[in-house]
Amino acid sequence: MPFETQAGLAVAVEAPDMWQRIKANLASRMTPQAYQNWVMRTELESQDNGSLRVLVPDEVTKDFLEQEYSDEVRGSIRELDLPVRSVVYLTSTGRVTISDNSSAEPVFASASGQLNPRFRFENFVVGSCNQFAHAAARAVASFPSRSYNPLFLYGGVGMGKTHLMHAIGRALLEGYPGMRVVYTSSERFMNEMVACLRANRMPSFHRHYRSADVLLVDDVQILGGKERMQEEFFHTFNELYDHQKQIVISSDAAPKATSGLVERLRSRFEWGLMVDLQPPDLETKMAILDKKAEMEGVTLPEDVRIHIATKTKSNVRELEGALVKLIAYSSVTNTPITLSMAQQVLKYLIPGSERRITMESVIRTVADHFQLQPTQLKQKSNTHAIAYPRQIAMYLIKELTQSSLPEIGRVFGGKHHTTVLHSVQKIDGLRQKDPDLNRLIHKLMDSIH
Ligand code: ADP
Ligand code: MG
C-alpha cells in the first residue's frame, strides 16, 4: 500500500516511486528515531532499469545506509517484490553548497537540511501538557543564550520533543540569518564522531560542533553508558557554554533519571532549565488532530475526531499515523471520511483497539510493572510496596472499566467501597501534582492488554 508510512503526513497516495515504497516499508521495520535520522530525508534521484539512484543529505547517511541498513533495504525490496537490482546512494552536496571548500567538511549535514519543515512552532499545538516546554522553547528561539542555558526538554516517546527542537532551530535560522545553528540527533553525533575518528579527522569534528552559536542535541539518552561519547560531548558542552552559546538538549527522562549518564554531564544539564512534556490529554489530542488535518486540507467530522483521539494511545505519533491512514484510505477509495470508515480502518491499525479491558488485565499489567504477582495485589497486606500499586490498579480499573466500587472492592480481597473510593481519589489527586506518576499512569494505560 502506498500510504504505509510513519514518515509524516506528506505521503504520496497516487503512484509513488519505488524508493517511496521502500521508504514506507522501512518505516515499519525501523524505530521511528532511526527512520527520522537516516531515511526520512532521502529521495529518489532517478530510476532506470532496476537501478535506483537515491539522494541522501550527507556522507554519514550514505555510509550508514550502505553499511547498517543494506539488509533492511534488501528485505523491503523482497517483501514488496519490486524489480530493483541495485540501490546507489548519492550525497546531495552537488545540489546544496555547504561551503566554498566543500571537500573539507563532507561529513556534516547542514542544519536546514536536517530540520523537518513541518516541525514549526506554528504547527505545534499547545495544551496544559506541554505549555511550559513550549514557552521555554519560544524564549530560547527568540533570545538564544539569554533565556535558559542549557534548555533540557524531556518526556516520553511522541510527546513533541523533536518537533520543538526543530522549531527552535528553524526559528533561529529565520530570525538570525548568519547564526550558526547545529542540530543533531545523538545517534548522528556518535556516527559522525566514529567516522571522524576512523578518518583521523577529529579536528574537523571539533570545529563543526564547537563553532556553533546554537547547538541542539536530540535524544541524549542514547549516549547513556557510552563514556567516550559523553566525554566528547562534555568538552563540546563546556566550550560552548563558556562562550555563552545556546545549548538545547532532549532526552526521554530527566537528567537524574537518564541512565548511564556520567555525573559531570548530568550536573551540567541541571544548570539550566529542565522542562518536561506530558502526554496530551483528550482535548489536546483533538486539537492536534485538527491541526494535522488542516495541514492536509481535510476537515474531520466531530465523531471521527473523538473516535481517533480516544482509541489511540497518548503517543502523538500514533495519533498522526491513524490520521494518515484515514486520509489515504479516503483518497484511494474516493469516499468521504466517516465514523464507520474510521472504525473499520483503525481496527487494523491500532492493535487491540477493540480490546476489552478487564479488571484482571489491569491487575496483571500493574503487578508486572511493580514486579509483583497479581495475587499479591489482591491480598490484605497494607505494606506500602503493595498498597501503592494496589491503589493505582484500583484507579485504573475505575477509569478504564465499567466496574462499580463494590465490585472493585471484592476483587481486592473484600475491601469496602469507601476504601476503593478513597484510593481512587488519592491517586487522582497525586497524579495532578506528580508528573512522574502521571507519566506512569499513561504508560500503564497504554500497555494494558
Ligand atoms: P518525540 O521526539 O517526543 O518522540 P516528536 O517530536 O517526534 O516526538 O513528535 C511525534 C509526532 O507528533 C510529530 O509528527 C509531531 O509533529 C507530533 N506532535 C507531537 N506533539 C505535538 C503537538 N503538541 N502539536 C502538534 N504536533 C505534535
Ligand atoms: Mg524525538
Tab-separated table of N, CA and C in Angstrom, residues 236-349:
chain	number	residue	atom	x	y	z
A	236	THR	N	32.575	19.571	24.312
A	236	THR	CA	31.829	20.449	23.415
A	236	THR	C	30.928	21.364	24.231
A	237	PHE	N	30.237	20.750	25.170
A	237	PHE	CA	29.320	21.495	26.033
A	237	PHE	C	30.049	22.645	26.729
A	238	ASN	N	31.167	22.315	27.354
A	238	ASN	CA	31.903	23.338	28.101
A	238	ASN	C	32.361	24.478	27.221
A	239	GLU	N	32.907	24.082	26.087
A	239	GLU	CA	33.423	25.091	25.167
A	239	GLU	C	32.300	26.068	24.785
A	240	LEU	N	31.161	25.526	24.453
A	240	LEU	CA	30.050	26.384	24.030
A	240	LEU	C	29.507	27.182	25.209
A	241	TYR	N	29.337	26.496	26.297
A	241	TYR	CA	28.757	27.153	27.469
A	241	TYR	C	29.634	28.324	27.925
A	242	ASP	N	30.938	28.075	27.937
A	242	ASP	CA	31.859	29.123	28.370
A	242	ASP	C	31.803	30.346	27.466
A	243	HIS	N	31.435	30.127	26.227
A	243	HIS	CA	31.333	31.254	25.303
A	243	HIS	C	29.890	31.732	25.158
A	244	GLN	N	29.082	31.394	26.140
A	244	GLN	CA	27.669	31.816	26.144
A	244	GLN	C	26.916	31.445	24.873
A	245	LYS	N	27.200	30.259	24.393
A	245	LYS	CA	26.426	29.768	23.258
A	245	LYS	C	25.249	28.957	23.792
A	246	GLN	N	24.178	28.997	23.031
A	246	GLN	CA	22.960	28.319	23.494
A	246	GLN	C	23.029	26.807	23.246
A	247	ILE	N	22.623	26.061	24.241
A	247	ILE	CA	22.576	24.607	24.102
A	247	ILE	C	21.166	24.134	24.446
A	248	VAL	N	20.629	23.277	23.600
A	248	VAL	CA	19.315	22.682	23.864
A	248	VAL	C	19.448	21.178	23.743
A	249	ILE	N	18.918	20.482	24.718
A	249	ILE	CA	19.080	19.033	24.761
A	249	ILE	C	17.723	18.386	24.968
A	250	SER	N	17.508	17.220	24.367
A	250	SER	CA	16.292	16.483	24.712
A	250	SER	C	16.667	15.088	25.170
A	251	SER	N	15.792	14.529	25.970
A	251	SER	CA	16.028	13.175	26.469
A	251	SER	C	14.686	12.555	26.804
A	252	ASP	N	14.668	11.236	26.946
A	252	ASP	CA	13.385	10.616	27.284
A	252	ASP	C	13.109	10.666	28.787
A	253	ALA	N	14.058	11.187	29.557
A	253	ALA	CA	13.841	11.293	31.000
A	253	ALA	C	14.635	12.465	31.544
A	254	ALA	N	14.331	12.871	32.758
A	254	ALA	CA	15.074	13.949	33.407
A	254	ALA	C	16.537	13.535	33.546
A	255	PRO	N	17.461	14.498	33.672
A	255	PRO	CA	18.877	14.122	33.778
A	255	PRO	C	19.122	13.084	34.871
A	256	LYS	N	18.499	13.277	36.014
A	256	LYS	CA	18.783	12.331	37.108
A	256	LYS	C	18.238	10.937	36.792
A	257	ALA	N	17.264	10.859	35.909
A	257	ALA	CA	16.675	9.556	35.606
A	257	ALA	C	17.169	8.994	34.270
A	258	THR	N	18.050	9.722	33.588
A	258	THR	CA	18.604	9.209	32.332
A	258	THR	C	19.749	8.270	32.690
A	259	SER	N	19.585	7.007	32.370
A	259	SER	CA	20.551	6.051	32.915
A	259	SER	C	21.854	6.060	32.125
A	260	GLY	N	22.934	5.804	32.866
A	260	GLY	CA	24.248	5.709	32.242
A	260	GLY	C	24.871	7.048	31.897
A	261	LEU	N	24.333	8.110	32.487
A	261	LEU	CA	24.887	9.434	32.215
A	261	LEU	C	25.950	9.724	33.266
A	262	VAL	N	27.131	10.149	32.819
A	262	VAL	CA	28.174	10.425	33.814
A	262	VAL	C	27.792	11.668	34.621
A	263	GLU	N	28.232	11.648	35.861
A	263	GLU	CA	27.784	12.662	36.810
A	263	GLU	C	28.060	14.098	36.345
A	264	ARG	N	29.237	14.324	35.788
A	264	ARG	CA	29.580	15.711	35.449
A	264	ARG	C	28.699	16.251	34.322
A	265	LEU	N	28.274	15.356	33.441
A	265	LEU	CA	27.393	15.791	32.360
A	265	LEU	C	25.999	16.042	32.930
A	266	ARG	N	25.582	15.121	33.781
A	266	ARG	CA	24.271	15.276	34.399
A	266	ARG	C	24.182	16.622	35.141
A	267	SER	N	25.218	16.922	35.912
A	267	SER	CA	25.121	18.151	36.698
A	267	SER	C	25.084	19.367	35.773
A	268	ARG	N	25.777	19.309	34.666
A	268	ARG	CA	25.710	20.446	33.744
A	268	ARG	C	24.326	20.584	33.137
A	269	PHE	N	23.711	19.465	32.808
A	269	PHE	CA	22.355	19.529	32.251
A	269	PHE	C	21.418	20.199	33.251
A	270	GLU	N	21.732	20.025	34.507
A	270	GLU	CA	20.845	20.574	35.534
A	270	GLU	C	21.115	22.047	35.831
A	271	TRP	N	22.146	22.596	35.215
A	271	TRP	CA	22.436	24.011	35.424
A	271	TRP	C	21.337	24.916	34.869
A	272	GLY	N	20.748	24.485	33.829
A	272	GLY	CA	19.806	25.367	33.129
A	272	GLY	C	18.373	25.072	33.524
A	273	LEU	N	17.521	25.128	32.552
A	273	LEU	CA	16.103	24.873	32.814
A	273	LEU	C	15.737	23.488	32.304
A	274	MET	N	15.085	22.715	33.167
A	274	MET	CA	14.607	21.398	32.734
A	274	MET	C	13.086	21.448	32.674
A	275	VAL	N	12.537	21.115	31.534
A	275	VAL	CA	11.071	21.103	31.449
A	275	VAL	C	10.605	19.811	30.817
A	276	ASP	N	9.500	19.307	31.305
A	276	ASP	CA	9.037	18.050	30.730
A	276	ASP	C	7.777	18.234	29.891
A	277	LEU	N	7.616	17.320	28.964
A	277	LEU	CA	6.418	17.278	28.135
A	277	LEU	C	5.598	16.091	28.608
A	278	GLN	N	4.384	16.383	28.993
A	278	GLN	CA	3.497	15.329	29.491
A	278	GLN	C	2.659	14.769	28.340
A	279	PRO	N	2.140	13.571	28.519
A	279	PRO	CA	1.240	13.031	27.483
A	279	PRO	C	0.030	13.955	27.303
A	280	PRO	N	-0.416	14.114	26.075
A	280	PRO	CA	-1.528	15.029	25.833
A	280	PRO	C	-2.844	14.491	26.392
A	281	ASP	N	-3.650	15.387	26.929
A	281	ASP	CA	-4.992	14.987	27.344
A	281	ASP	C	-5.892	14.928	26.105
A	282	LEU	N	-7.104	14.489	26.319
A	282	LEU	CA	-8.012	14.269	25.193
A	282	LEU	C	-8.215	15.538	24.362
A	283	GLU	N	-8.392	16.630	25.077
A	283	GLU	CA	-8.648	17.900	24.392
A	283	GLU	C	-7.473	18.280	23.490
A	284	THR	N	-6.255	18.131	24.019
A	284	THR	CA	-5.072	18.475	23.228
A	284	THR	C	-4.932	17.525	22.046
A	285	LYS	N	-5.233	16.257	22.286
A	285	LYS	CA	-5.160	15.292	21.176
A	285	LYS	C	-6.092	15.717	20.041
A	286	MET	N	-7.275	16.143	20.409
A	286	MET	CA	-8.228	16.548	19.364
A	286	MET	C	-7.734	17.805	18.651
A	287	ALA	N	-7.149	18.716	19.412
A	287	ALA	CA	-6.622	19.934	18.784
A	287	ALA	C	-5.464	19.595	17.844
A	288	ILE	N	-4.635	18.635	18.241
A	288	ILE	CA	-3.526	18.223	17.372
A	288	ILE	C	-4.079	17.605	16.085
A	289	LEU	N	-5.092	16.770	16.252
A	289	LEU	CA	-5.722	16.162	15.075
A	289	LEU	C	-6.246	17.228	14.122
A	290	ASP	N	-6.900	18.224	14.688
A	290	ASP	CA	-7.440	19.292	13.847
A	290	ASP	C	-6.329	19.997	13.089
A	291	LYS	N	-5.245	20.258	13.805
A	291	LYS	CA	-4.116	20.951	13.183
A	291	LYS	C	-3.546	20.129	12.026
A	292	LYS	N	-3.334	18.848	12.292
A	292	LYS	CA	-2.759	17.993	11.246
A	292	LYS	C	-3.731	17.852	10.075
A	293	ALA	N	-4.995	17.727	10.394
A	293	ALA	CA	-5.993	17.587	9.331
A	293	ALA	C	-6.020	18.857	8.489
A	294	GLU	N	-5.961	19.979	9.172
A	294	GLU	CA	-5.960	21.266	8.467
A	294	GLU	C	-4.765	21.361	7.521
A	295	MET	N	-3.593	20.880	8.012
A	295	MET	CA	-2.402	20.917	7.161
A	295	MET	C	-2.583	20.051	5.923
A	296	GLU	N	-3.402	19.028	6.053
A	296	GLU	CA	-3.652	18.150	4.910
A	296	GLU	C	-4.848	18.610	4.089
A	297	GLY	N	-5.470	19.668	4.540
A	297	GLY	CA	-6.616	20.197	3.814
A	297	GLY	C	-7.889	19.371	3.961
A	298	VAL	N	-8.025	18.657	5.060
A	298	VAL	CA	-9.287	17.933	5.279
A	298	VAL	C	-9.929	18.394	6.591
A	299	THR	N	-11.221	18.209	6.659
A	299	THR	CA	-11.920	18.525	7.906
A	299	THR	C	-12.475	17.219	8.444
A	300	LEU	N	-12.262	16.995	9.702
A	300	LEU	CA	-12.734	15.738	10.280
A	300	LEU	C	-14.089	15.945	10.945
A	301	PRO	N	-15.025	15.052	10.681
A	301	PRO	CA	-16.290	15.122	11.423
A	301	PRO	C	-16.027	14.935	12.919
A	302	GLU	N	-16.877	15.558	13.713
A	302	GLU	CA	-16.728	15.524	15.156
A	302	GLU	C	-16.585	14.100	15.714
A	303	ASP	N	-17.466	13.200	15.266
A	303	ASP	CA	-17.421	11.845	15.842
A	303	ASP	C	-16.125	11.116	15.463
A	304	VAL	N	-15.560	11.460	14.313
A	304	VAL	CA	-14.302	10.827	13.909
A	304	VAL	C	-13.146	11.337	14.766
A	305	ARG	N	-13.161	12.632	15.018
A	305	ARG	CA	-12.115	13.205	15.898
A	305	ARG	C	-12.132	12.494	17.235
A	306	ILE	N	-13.335	12.375	17.778
A	306	ILE	CA	-13.431	11.771	19.108
A	306	ILE	C	-12.981	10.312	19.049
A	307	HIS	N	-13.396	9.642	17.995
A	307	HIS	CA	-13.019	8.234	17.868
A	307	HIS	C	-11.503	8.064	17.818
A	308	ILE	N	-10.860	8.833	16.962
A	308	ILE	CA	-9.399	8.684	16.842
A	308	ILE	C	-8.721	9.063	18.159
A	309	ALA	N	-9.149	10.172	18.732
A	309	ALA	CA	-8.463	10.650	19.944
A	309	ALA	C	-8.636	9.681	21.104
A	310	THR	N	-9.773	9.029	21.183
A	310	THR	CA	-9.951	8.125	22.322
A	310	THR	C	-9.345	6.750	22.052
A	311	LYS	N	-9.270	6.356	20.787
A	311	LYS	CA	-8.778	4.999	20.512
A	311	LYS	C	-7.264	4.900	20.429
A	312	THR	N	-6.595	6.023	20.162
A	312	THR	CA	-5.139	5.927	20.094
A	312	THR	C	-4.560	6.146	21.482
A	313	LYS	N	-3.342	5.720	21.617
A	313	LYS	CA	-2.668	5.898	22.896
A	313	LYS	C	-2.234	7.356	23.033
A	314	SER	N	-1.517	7.647	24.098
A	314	SER	CA	-1.180	9.053	24.323
A	314	SER	C	-0.025	9.535	23.447
A	315	ASN	N	0.609	8.635	22.732
A	315	ASN	CA	1.696	8.985	21.829
A	315	ASN	C	1.149	9.708	20.581
A	316	VAL	N	1.631	10.934	20.361
A	316	VAL	CA	1.086	11.729	19.259
A	316	VAL	C	1.447	11.135	17.894
A	317	ARG	N	2.566	10.448	17.860
A	317	ARG	CA	2.971	9.851	16.591
A	317	ARG	C	1.908	8.859	16.115
A	318	GLU	N	1.363	8.131	17.061
A	318	GLU	CA	0.334	7.153	16.712
A	318	GLU	C	-0.950	7.830	16.238
A	319	LEU	N	-1.236	8.913	16.897
A	319	LEU	CA	-2.412	9.699	16.540
A	319	LEU	C	-2.299	10.127	15.079
A	320	GLU	N	-1.114	10.621	14.734
A	320	GLU	CA	-0.856	11.051	13.368
A	320	GLU	C	-0.943	9.906	12.390
A	321	GLY	N	-0.378	8.760	12.805
A	321	GLY	CA	-0.409	7.581	11.938
A	321	GLY	C	-1.848	7.228	11.582
A	322	ALA	N	-2.712	7.311	12.581
A	322	ALA	CA	-4.119	6.979	12.365
A	322	ALA	C	-4.736	7.925	11.342
A	323	LEU	N	-4.416	9.190	11.496
A	323	LEU	CA	-4.980	10.184	10.582
A	323	LEU	C	-4.470	9.971	9.153
A	324	VAL	N	-3.175	9.687	9.030
A	324	VAL	CA	-2.585	9.451	7.707
A	324	VAL	C	-3.312	8.310	7.003
A	325	LYS	N	-3.517	7.221	7.741
A	325	LYS	CA	-4.204	6.064	7.163
A	325	LYS	C	-5.591	6.453	6.663
A	326	LEU	N	-6.244	7.184	7.501
A	326	LEU	CA	-7.627	7.528	7.194
A	326	LEU	C	-7.713	8.407	5.954
A	327	ILE	N	-6.833	9.390	5.904
A	327	ILE	CA	-6.836	10.292	4.752
A	327	ILE	C	-6.481	9.514	3.484
A	328	ALA	N	-5.486	8.651	3.613
A	328	ALA	CA	-5.069	7.875	2.446
A	328	ALA	C	-6.206	6.958	1.986
A	329	TYR	N	-6.844	6.320	2.964
A	329	TYR	CA	-7.926	5.393	2.624
A	329	TYR	C	-9.057	6.135	1.919
A	330	SER	N	-9.397	7.277	2.485
A	330	SER	CA	-10.487	8.054	1.912
A	330	SER	C	-10.135	8.506	0.491
A	331	SER	N	-8.860	8.854	0.307
A	331	SER	CA	-8.441	9.330	-1.002
A	331	SER	C	-8.372	8.184	-2.026
A	332	VAL	N	-7.869	7.044	-1.596
A	332	VAL	CA	-7.766	5.905	-2.506
A	332	VAL	C	-9.157	5.408	-2.915
A	333	THR	N	-10.052	5.337	-1.944
A	333	THR	CA	-11.388	4.810	-2.254
A	333	THR	C	-12.327	5.907	-2.719
A	334	ASN	N	-11.820	7.143	-2.674
A	334	ASN	CA	-12.614	8.270	-3.119
A	334	ASN	C	-13.960	8.383	-2.403
A	335	THR	N	-13.895	8.202	-1.087
A	335	THR	CA	-15.117	8.346	-0.290
A	335	THR	C	-14.808	9.266	0.889
A	336	PRO	N	-15.825	9.954	1.357
A	336	PRO	CA	-15.565	10.876	2.476
A	336	PRO	C	-15.264	10.135	3.773
A	337	ILE	N	-14.550	10.806	4.638
A	337	ILE	CA	-14.219	10.209	5.933
A	337	ILE	C	-15.457	10.203	6.834
A	338	THR	N	-15.794	9.014	7.293
A	338	THR	CA	-16.942	8.902	8.197
A	338	THR	C	-16.528	8.081	9.407
A	339	LEU	N	-17.409	8.078	10.396
A	339	LEU	CA	-17.104	7.313	11.600
A	339	LEU	C	-16.943	5.830	11.288
A	340	SER	N	-17.827	5.296	10.435
A	340	SER	CA	-17.721	3.849	10.220
A	340	SER	C	-16.447	3.514	9.444
A	341	MET	N	-16.031	4.421	8.550
A	341	MET	CA	-14.753	4.196	7.874
A	341	MET	C	-13.622	4.219	8.907
A	342	ALA	N	-13.680	5.193	9.778
A	342	ALA	CA	-12.627	5.306	10.791
A	342	ALA	C	-12.587	4.042	11.644
A	343	GLN	N	-13.749	3.578	12.038
A	343	GLN	CA	-13.783	2.370	12.875
A	343	GLN	C	-13.167	1.189	12.144
A	344	GLN	N	-13.503	1.083	10.882
A	344	GLN	CA	-13.005	-0.052	10.118
A	344	GLN	C	-11.491	0.052	9.871
A	345	VAL	N	-11.052	1.218	9.435
A	345	VAL	CA	-9.641	1.382	9.096
A	345	VAL	C	-8.774	1.259	10.348
A	346	LEU	N	-9.225	1.852	11.421
A	346	LEU	CA	-8.381	1.898	12.612
A	346	LEU	C	-8.399	0.589	13.391
A	347	LYS	N	-9.342	-0.243	13.094
A	347	LYS	CA	-9.378	-1.544	13.761
A	347	LYS	C	-8.095	-2.317	13.475
A	348	TYR	N	-7.632	-2.191	12.244
A	348	TYR	CA	-6.411	-2.910	11.877
A	348	TYR	C	-5.173	-2.144	12.314
A	349	LEU	N	-5.331	-0.848	12.340
A	349	LEU	CA	-4.174	-0.009	12.634
A	349	LEU	C	-3.771	-0.081	14.096
